[in-house]
Short mmCIF file of C-alpha atoms in Angstrom, two decimals:
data_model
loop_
_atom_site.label_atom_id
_atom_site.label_comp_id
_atom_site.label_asym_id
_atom_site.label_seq_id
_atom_site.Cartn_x
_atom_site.Cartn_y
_atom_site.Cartn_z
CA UNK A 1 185.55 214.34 90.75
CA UNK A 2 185.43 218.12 91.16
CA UNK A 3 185.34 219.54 94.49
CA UNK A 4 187.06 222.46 94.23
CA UNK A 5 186.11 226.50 93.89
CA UNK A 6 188.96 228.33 92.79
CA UNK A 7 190.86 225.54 93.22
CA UNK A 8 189.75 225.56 97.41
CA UNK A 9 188.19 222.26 98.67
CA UNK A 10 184.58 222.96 99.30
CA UNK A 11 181.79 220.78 101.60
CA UNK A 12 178.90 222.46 99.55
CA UNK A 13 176.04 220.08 101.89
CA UNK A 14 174.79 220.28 104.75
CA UNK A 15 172.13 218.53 107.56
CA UNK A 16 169.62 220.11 104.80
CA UNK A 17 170.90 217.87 101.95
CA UNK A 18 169.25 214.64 103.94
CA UNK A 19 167.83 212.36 100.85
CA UNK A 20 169.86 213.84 98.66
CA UNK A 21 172.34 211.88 96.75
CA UNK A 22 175.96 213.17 97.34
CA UNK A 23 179.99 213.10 96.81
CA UNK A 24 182.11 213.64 99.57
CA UNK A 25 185.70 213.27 100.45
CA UNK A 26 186.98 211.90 104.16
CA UNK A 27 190.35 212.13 105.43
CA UNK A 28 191.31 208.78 105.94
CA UNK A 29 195.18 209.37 107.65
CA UNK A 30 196.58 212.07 109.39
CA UNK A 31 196.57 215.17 107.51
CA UNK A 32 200.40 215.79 108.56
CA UNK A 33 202.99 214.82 106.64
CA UNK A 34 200.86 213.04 103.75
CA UNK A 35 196.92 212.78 104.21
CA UNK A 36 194.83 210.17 102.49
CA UNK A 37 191.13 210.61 101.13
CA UNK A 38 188.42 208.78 100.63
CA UNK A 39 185.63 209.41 98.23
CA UNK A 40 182.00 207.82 98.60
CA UNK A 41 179.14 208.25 96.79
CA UNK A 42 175.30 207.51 98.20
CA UNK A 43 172.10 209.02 99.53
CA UNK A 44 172.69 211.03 102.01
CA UNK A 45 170.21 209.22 104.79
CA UNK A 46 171.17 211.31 108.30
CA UNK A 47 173.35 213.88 109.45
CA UNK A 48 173.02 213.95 113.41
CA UNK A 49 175.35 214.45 116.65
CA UNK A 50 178.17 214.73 114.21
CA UNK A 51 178.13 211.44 112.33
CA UNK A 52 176.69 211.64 108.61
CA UNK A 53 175.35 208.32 107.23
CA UNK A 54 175.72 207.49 103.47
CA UNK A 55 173.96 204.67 101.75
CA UNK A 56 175.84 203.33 99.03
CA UNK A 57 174.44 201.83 95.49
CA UNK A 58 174.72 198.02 97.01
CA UNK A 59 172.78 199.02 99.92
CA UNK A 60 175.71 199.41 102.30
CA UNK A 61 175.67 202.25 104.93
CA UNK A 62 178.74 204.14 105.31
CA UNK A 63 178.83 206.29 108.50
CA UNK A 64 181.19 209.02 108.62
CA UNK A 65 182.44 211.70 111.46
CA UNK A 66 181.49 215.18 110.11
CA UNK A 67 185.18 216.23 111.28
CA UNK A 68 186.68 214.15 109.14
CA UNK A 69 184.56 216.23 106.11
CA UNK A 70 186.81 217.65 103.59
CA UNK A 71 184.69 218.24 100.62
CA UNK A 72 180.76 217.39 99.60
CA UNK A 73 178.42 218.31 97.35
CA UNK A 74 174.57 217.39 95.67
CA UNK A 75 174.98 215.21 92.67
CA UNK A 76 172.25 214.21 89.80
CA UNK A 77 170.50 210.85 90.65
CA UNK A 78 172.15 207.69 89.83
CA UNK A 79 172.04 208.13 85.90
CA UNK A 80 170.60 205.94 83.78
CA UNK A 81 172.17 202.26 82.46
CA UNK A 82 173.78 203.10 79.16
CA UNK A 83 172.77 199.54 77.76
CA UNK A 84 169.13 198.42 77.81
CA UNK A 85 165.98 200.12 78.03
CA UNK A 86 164.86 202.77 79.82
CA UNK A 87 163.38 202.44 83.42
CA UNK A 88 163.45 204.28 86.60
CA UNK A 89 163.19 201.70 90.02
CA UNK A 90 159.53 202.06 90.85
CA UNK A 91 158.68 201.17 87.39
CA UNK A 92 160.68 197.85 87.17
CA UNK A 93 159.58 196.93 90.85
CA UNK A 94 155.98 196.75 90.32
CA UNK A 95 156.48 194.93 87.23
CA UNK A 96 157.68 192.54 89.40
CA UNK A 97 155.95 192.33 91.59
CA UNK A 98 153.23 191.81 89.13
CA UNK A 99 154.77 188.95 87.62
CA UNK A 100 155.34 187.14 91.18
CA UNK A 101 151.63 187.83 93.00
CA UNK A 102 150.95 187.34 95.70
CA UNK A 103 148.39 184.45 96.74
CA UNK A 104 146.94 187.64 99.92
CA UNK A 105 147.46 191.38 99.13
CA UNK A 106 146.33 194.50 101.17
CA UNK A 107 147.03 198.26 101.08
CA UNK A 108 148.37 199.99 103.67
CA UNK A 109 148.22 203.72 101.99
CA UNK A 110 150.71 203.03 98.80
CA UNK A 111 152.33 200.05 100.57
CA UNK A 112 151.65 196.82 99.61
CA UNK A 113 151.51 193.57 102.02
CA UNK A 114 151.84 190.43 100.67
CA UNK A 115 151.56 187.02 102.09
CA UNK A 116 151.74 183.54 100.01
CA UNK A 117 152.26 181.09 102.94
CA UNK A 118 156.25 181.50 102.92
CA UNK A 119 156.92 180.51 99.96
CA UNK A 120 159.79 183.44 98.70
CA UNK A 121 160.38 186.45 100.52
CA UNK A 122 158.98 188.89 97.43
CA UNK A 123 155.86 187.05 97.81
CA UNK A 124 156.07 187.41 101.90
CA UNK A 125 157.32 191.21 101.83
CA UNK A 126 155.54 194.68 102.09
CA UNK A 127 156.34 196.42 98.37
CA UNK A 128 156.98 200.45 100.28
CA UNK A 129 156.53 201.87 96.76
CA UNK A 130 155.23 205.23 98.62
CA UNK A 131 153.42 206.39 101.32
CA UNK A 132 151.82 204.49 103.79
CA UNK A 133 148.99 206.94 105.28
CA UNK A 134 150.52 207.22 108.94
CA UNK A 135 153.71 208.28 110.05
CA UNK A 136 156.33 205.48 110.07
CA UNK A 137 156.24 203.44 113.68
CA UNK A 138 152.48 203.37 113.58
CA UNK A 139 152.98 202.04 109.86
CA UNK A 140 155.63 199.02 110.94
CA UNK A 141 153.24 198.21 114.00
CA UNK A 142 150.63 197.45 111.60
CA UNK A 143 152.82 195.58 109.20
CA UNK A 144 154.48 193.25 111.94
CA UNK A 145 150.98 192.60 113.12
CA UNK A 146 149.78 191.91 109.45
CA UNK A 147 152.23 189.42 109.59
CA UNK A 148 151.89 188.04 112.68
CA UNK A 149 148.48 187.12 112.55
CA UNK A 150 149.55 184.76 109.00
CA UNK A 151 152.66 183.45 111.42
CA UNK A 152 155.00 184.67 109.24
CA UNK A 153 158.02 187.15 109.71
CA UNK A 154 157.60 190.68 108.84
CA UNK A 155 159.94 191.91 105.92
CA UNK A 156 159.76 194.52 103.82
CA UNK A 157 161.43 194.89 100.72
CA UNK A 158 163.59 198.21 100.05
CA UNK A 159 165.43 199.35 96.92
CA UNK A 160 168.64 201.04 96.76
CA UNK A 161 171.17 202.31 93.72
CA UNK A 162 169.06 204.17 90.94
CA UNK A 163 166.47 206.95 90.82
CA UNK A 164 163.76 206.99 93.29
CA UNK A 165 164.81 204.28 95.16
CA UNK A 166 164.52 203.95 99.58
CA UNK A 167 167.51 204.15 101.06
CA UNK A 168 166.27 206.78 103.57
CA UNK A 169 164.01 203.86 104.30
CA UNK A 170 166.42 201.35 104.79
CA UNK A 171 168.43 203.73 106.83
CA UNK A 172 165.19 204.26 108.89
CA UNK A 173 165.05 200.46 109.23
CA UNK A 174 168.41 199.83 110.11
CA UNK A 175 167.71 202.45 112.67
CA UNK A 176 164.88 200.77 114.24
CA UNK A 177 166.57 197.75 114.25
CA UNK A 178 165.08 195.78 111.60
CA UNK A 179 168.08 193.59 109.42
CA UNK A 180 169.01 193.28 106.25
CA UNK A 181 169.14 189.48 105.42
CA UNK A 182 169.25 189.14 101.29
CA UNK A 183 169.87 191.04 98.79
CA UNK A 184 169.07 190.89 95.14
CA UNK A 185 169.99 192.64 91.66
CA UNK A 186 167.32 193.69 89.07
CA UNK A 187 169.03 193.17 86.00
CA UNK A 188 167.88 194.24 83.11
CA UNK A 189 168.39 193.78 78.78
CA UNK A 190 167.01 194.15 75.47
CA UNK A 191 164.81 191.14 74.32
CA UNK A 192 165.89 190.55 70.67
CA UNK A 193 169.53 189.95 71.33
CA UNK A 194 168.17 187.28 73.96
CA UNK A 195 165.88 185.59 71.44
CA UNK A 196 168.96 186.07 68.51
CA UNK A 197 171.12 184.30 70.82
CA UNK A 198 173.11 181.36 68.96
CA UNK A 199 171.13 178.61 71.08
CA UNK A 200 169.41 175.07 69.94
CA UNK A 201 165.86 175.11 70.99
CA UNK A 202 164.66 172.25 69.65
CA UNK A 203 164.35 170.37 72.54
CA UNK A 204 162.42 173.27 74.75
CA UNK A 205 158.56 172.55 75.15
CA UNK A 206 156.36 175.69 75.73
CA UNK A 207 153.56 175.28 77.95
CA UNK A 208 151.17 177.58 79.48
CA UNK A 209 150.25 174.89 82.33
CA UNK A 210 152.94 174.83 85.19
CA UNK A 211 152.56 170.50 85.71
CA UNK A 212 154.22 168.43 88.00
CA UNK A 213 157.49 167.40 85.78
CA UNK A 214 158.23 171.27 85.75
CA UNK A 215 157.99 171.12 89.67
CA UNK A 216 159.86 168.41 90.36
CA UNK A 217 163.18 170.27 88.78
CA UNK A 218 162.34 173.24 90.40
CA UNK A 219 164.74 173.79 93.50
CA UNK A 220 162.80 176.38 95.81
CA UNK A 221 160.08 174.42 96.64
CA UNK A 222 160.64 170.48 97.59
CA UNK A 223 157.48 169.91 98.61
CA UNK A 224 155.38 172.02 96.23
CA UNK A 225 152.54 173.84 98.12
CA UNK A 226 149.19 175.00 97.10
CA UNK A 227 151.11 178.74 97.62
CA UNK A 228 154.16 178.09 95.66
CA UNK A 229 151.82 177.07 92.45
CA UNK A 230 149.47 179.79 92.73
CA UNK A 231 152.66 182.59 92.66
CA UNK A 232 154.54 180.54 89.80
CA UNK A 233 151.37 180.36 87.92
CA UNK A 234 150.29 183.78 88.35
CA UNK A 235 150.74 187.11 86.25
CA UNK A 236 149.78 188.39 83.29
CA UNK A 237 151.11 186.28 80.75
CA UNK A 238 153.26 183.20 81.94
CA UNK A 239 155.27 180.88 80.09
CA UNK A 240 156.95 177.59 81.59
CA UNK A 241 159.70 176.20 79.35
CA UNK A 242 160.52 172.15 79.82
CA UNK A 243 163.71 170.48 78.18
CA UNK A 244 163.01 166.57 78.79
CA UNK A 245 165.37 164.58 81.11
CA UNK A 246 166.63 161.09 80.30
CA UNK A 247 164.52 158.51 81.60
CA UNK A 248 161.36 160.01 82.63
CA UNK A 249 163.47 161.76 85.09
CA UNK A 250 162.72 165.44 86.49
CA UNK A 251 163.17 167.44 83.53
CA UNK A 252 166.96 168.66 82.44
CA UNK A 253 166.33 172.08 82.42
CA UNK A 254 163.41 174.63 83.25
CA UNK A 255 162.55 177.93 83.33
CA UNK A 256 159.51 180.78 83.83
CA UNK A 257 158.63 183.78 81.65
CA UNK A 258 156.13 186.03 82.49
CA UNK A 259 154.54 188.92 79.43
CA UNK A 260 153.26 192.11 81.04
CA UNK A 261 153.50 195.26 78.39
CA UNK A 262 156.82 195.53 77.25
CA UNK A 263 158.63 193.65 79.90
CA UNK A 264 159.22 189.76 79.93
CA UNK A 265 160.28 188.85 83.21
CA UNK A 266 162.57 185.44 83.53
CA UNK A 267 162.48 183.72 86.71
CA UNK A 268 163.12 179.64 87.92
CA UNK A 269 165.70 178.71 85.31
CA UNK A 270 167.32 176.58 86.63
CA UNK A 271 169.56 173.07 85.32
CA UNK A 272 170.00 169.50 86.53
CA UNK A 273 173.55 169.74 88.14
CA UNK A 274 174.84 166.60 85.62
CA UNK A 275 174.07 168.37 82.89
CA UNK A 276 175.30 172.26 83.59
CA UNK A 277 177.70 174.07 81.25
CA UNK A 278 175.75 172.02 77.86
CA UNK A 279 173.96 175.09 77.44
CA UNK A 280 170.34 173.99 78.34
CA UNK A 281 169.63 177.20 80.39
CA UNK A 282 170.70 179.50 77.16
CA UNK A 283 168.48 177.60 75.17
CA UNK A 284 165.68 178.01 77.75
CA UNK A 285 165.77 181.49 77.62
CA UNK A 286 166.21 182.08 74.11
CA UNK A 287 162.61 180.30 73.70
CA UNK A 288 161.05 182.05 76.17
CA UNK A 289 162.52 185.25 74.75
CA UNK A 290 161.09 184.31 71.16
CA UNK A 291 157.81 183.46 72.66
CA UNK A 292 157.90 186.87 74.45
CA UNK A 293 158.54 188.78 71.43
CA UNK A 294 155.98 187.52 69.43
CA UNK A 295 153.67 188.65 72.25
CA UNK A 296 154.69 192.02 71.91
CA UNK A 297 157.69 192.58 74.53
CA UNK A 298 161.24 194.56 74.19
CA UNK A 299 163.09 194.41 77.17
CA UNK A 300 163.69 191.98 80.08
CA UNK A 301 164.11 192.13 83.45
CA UNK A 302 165.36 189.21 86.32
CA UNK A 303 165.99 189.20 89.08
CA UNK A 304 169.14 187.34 91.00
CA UNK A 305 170.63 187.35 94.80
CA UNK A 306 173.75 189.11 94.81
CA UNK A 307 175.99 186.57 96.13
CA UNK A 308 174.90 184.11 93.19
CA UNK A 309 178.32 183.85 91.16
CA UNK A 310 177.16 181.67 88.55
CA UNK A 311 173.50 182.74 87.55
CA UNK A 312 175.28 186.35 88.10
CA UNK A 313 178.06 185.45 85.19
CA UNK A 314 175.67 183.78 83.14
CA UNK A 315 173.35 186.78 82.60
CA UNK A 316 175.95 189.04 81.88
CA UNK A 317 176.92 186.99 79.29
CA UNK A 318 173.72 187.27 78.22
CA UNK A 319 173.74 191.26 78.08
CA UNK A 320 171.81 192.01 81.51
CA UNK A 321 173.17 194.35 83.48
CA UNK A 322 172.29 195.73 87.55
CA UNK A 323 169.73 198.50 87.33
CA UNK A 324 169.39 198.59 90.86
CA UNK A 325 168.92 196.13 93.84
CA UNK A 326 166.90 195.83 96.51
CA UNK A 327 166.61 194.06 99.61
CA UNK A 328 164.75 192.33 102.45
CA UNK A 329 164.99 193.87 106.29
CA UNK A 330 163.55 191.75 108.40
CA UNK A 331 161.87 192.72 111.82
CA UNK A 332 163.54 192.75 115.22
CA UNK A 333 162.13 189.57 117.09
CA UNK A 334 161.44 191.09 120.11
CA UNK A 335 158.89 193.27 118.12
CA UNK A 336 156.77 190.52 117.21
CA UNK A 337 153.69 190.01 119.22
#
């Protein structure tokens, strides 16, 4: 990475540069007899008192004495994934937000609030996908109050890692002592190779109606609620796929797609722990992905917690890869009314 003018180290940013995404290189060691650098790369989301803050593609905040400064400078956004279609981070998070509603939305300027009893923390999150009409601390009072009055926790969900995302957001959260609690790739992929994957589908069932079998396999809700239902069954076009346990049993294998433009969204696929590594949850999204095409769509998008290992290796088997990930800050306690 190029610093250099004339071959001279150069910090080329300054206070100025705040939201800006930048390079810089730290001196790590001592600089006598044999100094050690660092390079990081983030938004730059403060410069005060001497101490920079960087926020990093994963969301990570990297704070950094200005002393230790040996070289900076403006870089282009976070360019675009060289596999899959073309998106920029607002885009892809109102599509999904679209396909998991809400069951109680309500603007505050361009932020949304949503409340579905609990159930998920996208569908219990403010989407900050702009401004909110009032300058930021009158804007979290009224969100922590929105939420208070549903007795639920305040969250709101910020994106970090690709072209207009919000880390000077987060950093403004962190700030204010709100915390970061999960934190969750968008991954994205082209649809045919998905739905030309070398799976058996013949024992997938397509159903529009989201019944009680498909519940009973699906892990995030034991006790399904009235909320849960109406977020799984809502968006613009939604698919449920079933593959038939033994016995009557909760089904084997399930999973959700939901059709909105070009984008089919996969969610809830999920396996019976006996019968993981037979393939089920391949063959579960290669029929939704069929399904999806023939309604029109040519990319995917889903979306999977960070720490997940498995689902994580699965779906880049698959050919999804991170666009960008986002995650949910939570209110300080003693804020709540």
């Amino acid at each position: 990475m190029d610093f250099t003018t004339g071959g001279r180290l150069e910090v080329r940013i300054t206070p100025d540069d705040v939201g800006k995404r930048v390079s810089v290189r730290v001196l790590t060691g001592e600089r006598e007899p044999a100094a050690t650098f660092t390079d990081v790369v983030g938004v730059l989301t403060s410069w005060t008192e001497g101490t920079l803050a960087i926020t990093r593609r994963t969301g990570e905040a990297v704070r950094l004495a200005e002393s230790s400064l040996v070289a900076g400078k403006v870089v282009p956004a976070a360019p675009a994934r060289r596999r899959g279609p073309a998106a920029n981070a607002p885009e892809l998070d109102r599509v999904a937000a679209r396909g998991w509603p809400p069951v109680v939305g309500e603007q505050l300027g361009e932020w949304t609030l949503r409340a579905s009893g609990g159930f998920t923390r996208r569908a219990n999150s403010v989407l900050p996908l702009g401004d909110p009409g009032m300058d930021l601390d009158a804007a979290l009072r009224r969100v922590i109050e929105w939420y208070a009055a549903r007795e639920l926790p305040a969250y709101i969900q910020v994106s970090t890692g690709a072209e207009g995302t919000q880390e000077v957001l987060a950093a403004e959260l962190e700030s204010r002592g709100w915390t970061r609690e999960v934190s969750v790739q968008i991954r994205i992929a082209a649809l045919a190779p998905i739905a030309d994957l070398d799976a058996d589908i013949s024992a997938v069932t397509l159903s529009r109606r989201l019944d009680d079998a498909w519940m009973a396999r699906y892990q995030r809700s034991a006790e399904p609620s009235p909320e849960a239902r109406a977020v799984l069954s809502g968006g613009p076009s939604v698919w449920f796929a079933t593959i038939a346990g033994e016995g009557g049993g909760a089904p084997a294998a399930i999973g959700r797609c939901v059709v909105d433009g070009r984008w089919a969204g996969f969610a809830a696929v999920e396996t019976a722990p006996e019968r993981r590594r037979q393939g089920l949850a391949k063959a579960v999204m290669t029929a939704l992905a069929r399904k999806a095409l023939d309604e029109g769509a040519s990319a995917a998008y889903l979306q999977v917690e960070t720490d997940n290992g498995g689902a994580n290796a699965l779906y880049e088997g698959m050919g999804f890869t991170v666009h960008h990930v986002y995650h949910h800050w939570r209110a300080p306690r003693e804020d709540v009314p």
